[in-house]
XYZ file of C-alpha atoms in Angstrom:
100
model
C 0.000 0.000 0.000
C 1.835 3.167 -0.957
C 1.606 5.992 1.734
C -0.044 9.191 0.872
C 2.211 11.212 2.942
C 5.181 9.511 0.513
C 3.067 10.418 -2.375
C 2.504 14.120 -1.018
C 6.572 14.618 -0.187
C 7.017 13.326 -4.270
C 5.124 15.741 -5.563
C 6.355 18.420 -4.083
C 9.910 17.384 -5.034
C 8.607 16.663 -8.588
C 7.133 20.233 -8.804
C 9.914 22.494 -6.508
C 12.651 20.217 -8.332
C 14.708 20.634 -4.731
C 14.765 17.914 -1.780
C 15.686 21.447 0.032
C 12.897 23.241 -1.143
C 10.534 19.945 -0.538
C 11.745 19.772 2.830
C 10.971 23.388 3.820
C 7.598 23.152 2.422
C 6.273 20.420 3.886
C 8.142 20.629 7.308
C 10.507 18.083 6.729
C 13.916 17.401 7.475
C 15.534 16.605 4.145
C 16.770 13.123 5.086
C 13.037 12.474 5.458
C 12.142 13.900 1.829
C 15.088 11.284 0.981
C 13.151 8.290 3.192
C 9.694 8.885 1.864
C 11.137 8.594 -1.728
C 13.391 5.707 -1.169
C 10.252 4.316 0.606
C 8.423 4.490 -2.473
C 10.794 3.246 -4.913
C 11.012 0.169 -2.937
C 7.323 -0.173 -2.484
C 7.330 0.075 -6.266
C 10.380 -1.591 -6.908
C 11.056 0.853 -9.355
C 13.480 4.178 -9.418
C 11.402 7.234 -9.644
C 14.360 9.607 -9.953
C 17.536 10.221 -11.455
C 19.667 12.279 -9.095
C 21.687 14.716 -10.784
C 23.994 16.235 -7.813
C 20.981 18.404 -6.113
C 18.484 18.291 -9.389
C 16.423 15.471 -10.194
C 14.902 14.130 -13.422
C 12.145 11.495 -13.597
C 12.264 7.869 -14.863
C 9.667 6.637 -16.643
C 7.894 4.783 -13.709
C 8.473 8.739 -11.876
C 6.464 10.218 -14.496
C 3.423 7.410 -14.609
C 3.295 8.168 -10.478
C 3.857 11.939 -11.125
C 0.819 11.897 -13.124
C -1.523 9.253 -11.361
C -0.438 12.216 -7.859
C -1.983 14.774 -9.991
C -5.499 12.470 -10.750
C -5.514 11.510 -7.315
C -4.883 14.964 -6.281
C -7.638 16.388 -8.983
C -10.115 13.791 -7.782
C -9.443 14.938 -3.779
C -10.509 18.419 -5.155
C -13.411 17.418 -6.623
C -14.952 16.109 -3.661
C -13.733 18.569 -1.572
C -15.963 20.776 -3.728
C -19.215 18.600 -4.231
C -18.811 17.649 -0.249
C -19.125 21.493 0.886
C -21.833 21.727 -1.686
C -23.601 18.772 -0.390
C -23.386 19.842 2.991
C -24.418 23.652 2.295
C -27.339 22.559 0.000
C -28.318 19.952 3.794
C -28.233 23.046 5.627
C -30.333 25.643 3.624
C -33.110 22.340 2.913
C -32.535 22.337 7.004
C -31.798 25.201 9.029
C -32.190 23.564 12.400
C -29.963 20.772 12.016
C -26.478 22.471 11.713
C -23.591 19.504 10.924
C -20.866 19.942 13.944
């Protein structure tokens, strides 16, 4: 089962292009960028990354996760959205029962 925190921490570093700048964004330390990665790769038993000194390039199997993050990501969005609008539309049909 792949870890969504792992999945959060590789799209960040996918999109900043930094461990550095991955690390300060999600309140990381960045041997714990480097862990959730590695974590991945194994789970996957594929490399996502190329390291190039401190820049990174994706693999193959890095871009296929890169852009199943973003769907996953997308989808989370999308219910986000209907969910408030499912709860607002609940409220106005019922005033007196307020969700806590």
């Amino acid at each position: 089962m792949l870890n969504t925190q792992h999945l959060i921490t590789f799209r960040t570093l996918v999109e900043t292009g930094s461990f550095t700048q991955t690390a300060r964004k999600l309140g990381l330390t960045q041997p714990a960028v480097s862990q959730h990665i590695q974590k991945l790769e194994k789970g996957l038993g594929e490399p996502l990354l190329i390291r190039h000194g401190r820049l990174t390039e994706l693999t193959e199997a890095g871009e296929v996760l890169y852009r199943h993050v973003q769907d996953l990501g997308n989808c989370y969005e999308e219910f986000v959205n209907q969910w408030q609008s499912y709860v607002a539309h609940k409220e106005a049909a019922h005033p007196s029962r307020k969700s806590a």
